[in-house]
PDB file of C-alpha atoms in Angstrom:
ATOM      1  CA  UNK A   1       0.045  -0.079   0.238  1.00  0.00           C
ATOM      2  CA  UNK A   2       1.620   3.257  -0.894  1.00  0.00           C
ATOM      3  CA  UNK A   3       1.563   6.617   1.554  1.00  0.00           C
ATOM      4  CA  UNK A   4      -1.172   7.908  -0.221  1.00  0.00           C
ATOM      5  CA  UNK A   5      -3.960   5.417   0.006  1.00  0.00           C
ATOM      6  CA  UNK A   6      -2.709   5.064   3.754  1.00  0.00           C
ATOM      7  CA  UNK A   7      -3.403   8.639   4.041  1.00  0.00           C
ATOM      8  CA  UNK A   8      -6.667   8.029   2.405  1.00  0.00           C
ATOM      9  CA  UNK A   9      -7.553   5.288   4.869  1.00  0.00           C
ATOM     10  CA  UNK A  10      -6.605   7.097   8.114  1.00  0.00           C
ATOM     11  CA  UNK A  11      -8.444  10.411   6.946  1.00  0.00           C
ATOM     12  CA  UNK A  12     -11.385   8.063   6.430  1.00  0.00           C
ATOM     13  CA  UNK A  13     -11.184   6.364  10.071  1.00  0.00           C
ATOM     14  CA  UNK A  14     -11.232   9.575  11.103  1.00  0.00           C
ATOM     15  CA  UNK A  15     -13.756  10.991   9.623  1.00  0.00           C
ATOM     16  CA  UNK A  16     -15.880   7.594  11.018  1.00  0.00           C
ATOM     17  CA  UNK A  17     -14.916   8.111  14.588  1.00  0.00           C
ATOM     18  CA  UNK A  18     -15.789  11.823  14.307  1.00  0.00           C
ATOM     19  CA  UNK A  19     -19.633  11.069  12.803  1.00  0.00           C
ATOM     20  CA  UNK A  20     -19.540   8.347  15.624  1.00  0.00           C
ATOM     21  CA  UNK A  21     -18.662  10.846  18.265  1.00  0.00           C
ATOM     22  CA  UNK A  22     -21.378  13.305  16.742  1.00  0.00           C
ATOM     23  CA  UNK A  23     -24.086  10.289  16.355  1.00  0.00           C
ATOM     24  CA  UNK A  24     -23.466   9.524  20.202  1.00  0.00           C
ATOM     25  CA  UNK A  25     -23.792  12.882  21.605  1.00  0.00           C
ATOM     26  CA  UNK A  26     -26.821  13.386  19.145  1.00  0.00           C
ATOM     27  CA  UNK A  27     -28.530  11.020  21.171  1.00  0.00           C
ATOM     28  CA  UNK A  28     -28.453  13.147  24.571  1.00  0.00           C
ATOM     29  CA  UNK A  29     -30.399  15.726  23.651  1.00  0.00           C
ATOM     30  CA  UNK A  30     -32.551  16.334  26.835  1.00  0.00           C
ATOM     31  CA  UNK A  31     -31.378  19.428  28.926  1.00  0.00           C
ATOM     32  CA  UNK A  32     -31.277  17.654  31.928  1.00  0.00           C
ATOM     33  CA  UNK A  33     -28.404  15.132  30.662  1.00  0.00           C
ATOM     34  CA  UNK A  34     -27.095  16.197  28.042  1.00  0.00           C
ATOM     35  CA  UNK A  35     -23.744  15.245  28.342  1.00  0.00           C
ATOM     36  CA  UNK A  36     -21.615  11.974  27.719  1.00  0.00           C
ATOM     37  CA  UNK A  37     -18.485  11.616  29.264  1.00  0.00           C
ATOM     38  CA  UNK A  38     -15.120  10.120  27.722  1.00  0.00           C
ATOM     39  CA  UNK A  39     -15.678   6.850  29.540  1.00  0.00           C
ATOM     40  CA  UNK A  40     -19.182   6.024  27.845  1.00  0.00           C
ATOM     41  CA  UNK A  41     -17.378   6.926  24.413  1.00  0.00           C
ATOM     42  CA  UNK A  42     -14.407   5.241  24.459  1.00  0.00           C
ATOM     43  CA  UNK A  43     -16.886   2.197  26.125  1.00  0.00           C
ATOM     44  CA  UNK A  44     -19.232   2.156  23.061  1.00  0.00           C
ATOM     45  CA  UNK A  45     -16.165   2.699  20.140  1.00  0.00           C
ATOM     46  CA  UNK A  46     -14.525  -0.065  18.440  1.00  0.00           C
ATOM     47  CA  UNK A  47     -11.504  -0.848  19.795  1.00  0.00           C
ATOM     48  CA  UNK A  48      -9.681  -0.648  16.263  1.00  0.00           C
ATOM     49  CA  UNK A  49     -11.357   2.978  16.094  1.00  0.00           C
ATOM     50  CA  UNK A  50      -9.852   4.328  19.504  1.00  0.00           C
ATOM     51  CA  UNK A  51      -6.535   5.057  18.915  1.00  0.00           C
ATOM     52  CA  UNK A  52      -7.911   7.649  16.898  1.00  0.00           C
ATOM     53  CA  UNK A  53     -10.776   9.014  19.402  1.00  0.00           C
ATOM     54  CA  UNK A  54      -8.794  11.543  20.795  1.00  0.00           C
ATOM     55  CA  UNK A  55      -7.712  12.967  17.820  1.00  0.00           C
ATOM     56  CA  UNK A  56     -11.198  13.215  16.367  1.00  0.00           C
ATOM     57  CA  UNK A  57     -12.574  14.770  20.032  1.00  0.00           C
ATOM     58  CA  UNK A  58      -9.892  17.276  19.081  1.00  0.00           C
ATOM     59  CA  UNK A  59     -10.795  18.098  15.717  1.00  0.00           C
ATOM     60  CA  UNK A  60     -14.210  18.652  16.655  1.00  0.00           C
ATOM     61  CA  UNK A  61     -13.808  20.942  19.495  1.00  0.00           C
ATOM     62  CA  UNK A  62     -11.949  23.055  17.270  1.00  0.00           C
ATOM     63  CA  UNK A  63     -14.635  23.021  14.452  1.00  0.00           C
ATOM     64  CA  UNK A  64     -17.202  23.961  17.098  1.00  0.00           C
ATOM     65  CA  UNK A  65     -18.858  20.786  16.782  1.00  0.00           C
ATOM     66  CA  UNK A  66     -18.776  19.664  20.568  1.00  0.00           C
ATOM     67  CA  UNK A  67     -17.564  21.177  23.002  1.00  0.00           C
ATOM     68  CA  UNK A  68     -16.937  20.646  26.740  1.00  0.00           C
ATOM     69  CA  UNK A  69     -17.017  22.774  29.962  1.00  0.00           C
ATOM     70  CA  UNK A  70     -14.302  20.020  31.844  1.00  0.00           C
ATOM     71  CA  UNK A  71     -12.780  18.044  29.558  1.00  0.00           C
ATOM     72  CA  UNK A  72     -14.321  14.754  30.860  1.00  0.00           C
ATOM     73  CA  UNK A  73     -17.826  15.601  29.323  1.00  0.00           C
ATOM     74  CA  UNK A  74     -18.401  16.472  25.955  1.00  0.00           C
ATOM     75  CA  UNK A  75     -22.219  17.785  24.252  1.00  0.00           C
ATOM     76  CA  UNK A  76     -22.704  18.357  20.327  1.00  0.00           C
ATOM     77  CA  UNK A  77     -23.475  21.738  19.500  1.00  0.00           C
ATOM     78  CA  UNK A  78     -25.819  23.412  16.990  1.00  0.00           C
ATOM     79  CA  UNK A  79     -23.277  23.752  14.404  1.00  0.00           C
ATOM     80  CA  UNK A  80     -22.231  19.599  15.251  1.00  0.00           C
ATOM     81  CA  UNK A  81     -26.040  18.767  14.715  1.00  0.00           C
ATOM     82  CA  UNK A  82     -26.029  20.265  11.162  1.00  0.00           C
ATOM     83  CA  UNK A  83     -22.897  18.730  10.480  1.00  0.00           C
ATOM     84  CA  UNK A  84     -24.113  15.249  11.500  1.00  0.00           C
ATOM     85  CA  UNK A  85     -27.142  15.821   9.554  1.00  0.00           C
ATOM     86  CA  UNK A  86     -24.718  17.081   6.617  1.00  0.00           C
ATOM     87  CA  UNK A  87     -22.648  13.843   7.067  1.00  0.00           C
ATOM     88  CA  UNK A  88     -25.576  11.668   6.760  1.00  0.00           C
ATOM     89  CA  UNK A  89     -26.498  12.525   3.760  1.00  0.00           C
ATOM     90  CA  UNK A  90     -22.880  12.685   1.808  1.00  0.00           C
ATOM     91  CA  UNK A  91     -22.082   9.589  -0.447  1.00  0.00           C
ATOM     92  CA  UNK A  92     -20.244   7.238   1.311  1.00  0.00           C
ATOM     93  CA  UNK A  93     -16.965   6.507  -1.182  1.00  0.00           C
ATOM     94  CA  UNK A  94     -16.156   2.794  -1.563  1.00  0.00           C
ATOM     95  CA  UNK A  95     -13.036   1.144  -1.382  1.00  0.00           C
TER      96      UNK A  95
END
């Protein structure tokens, strides 16, 4: 496998993990309990994607798609909800 396809695979994997995080956080839109802990995210992610979880969270925070007041519990933002809807509609590239 060449470096380009390896980079594409990593980018696609990161995109998938970001989508997973957005999806997981979108299920917690209840104002009383709208956050998801890092532990919950770690417990529910596939082991093969675990190494990308921190990077995905950092990227989503940098894009203002999620936020955390304490660094341990995360909430999706309105922009994150819009991004999730966009990602659900986008074409999935076939490998």
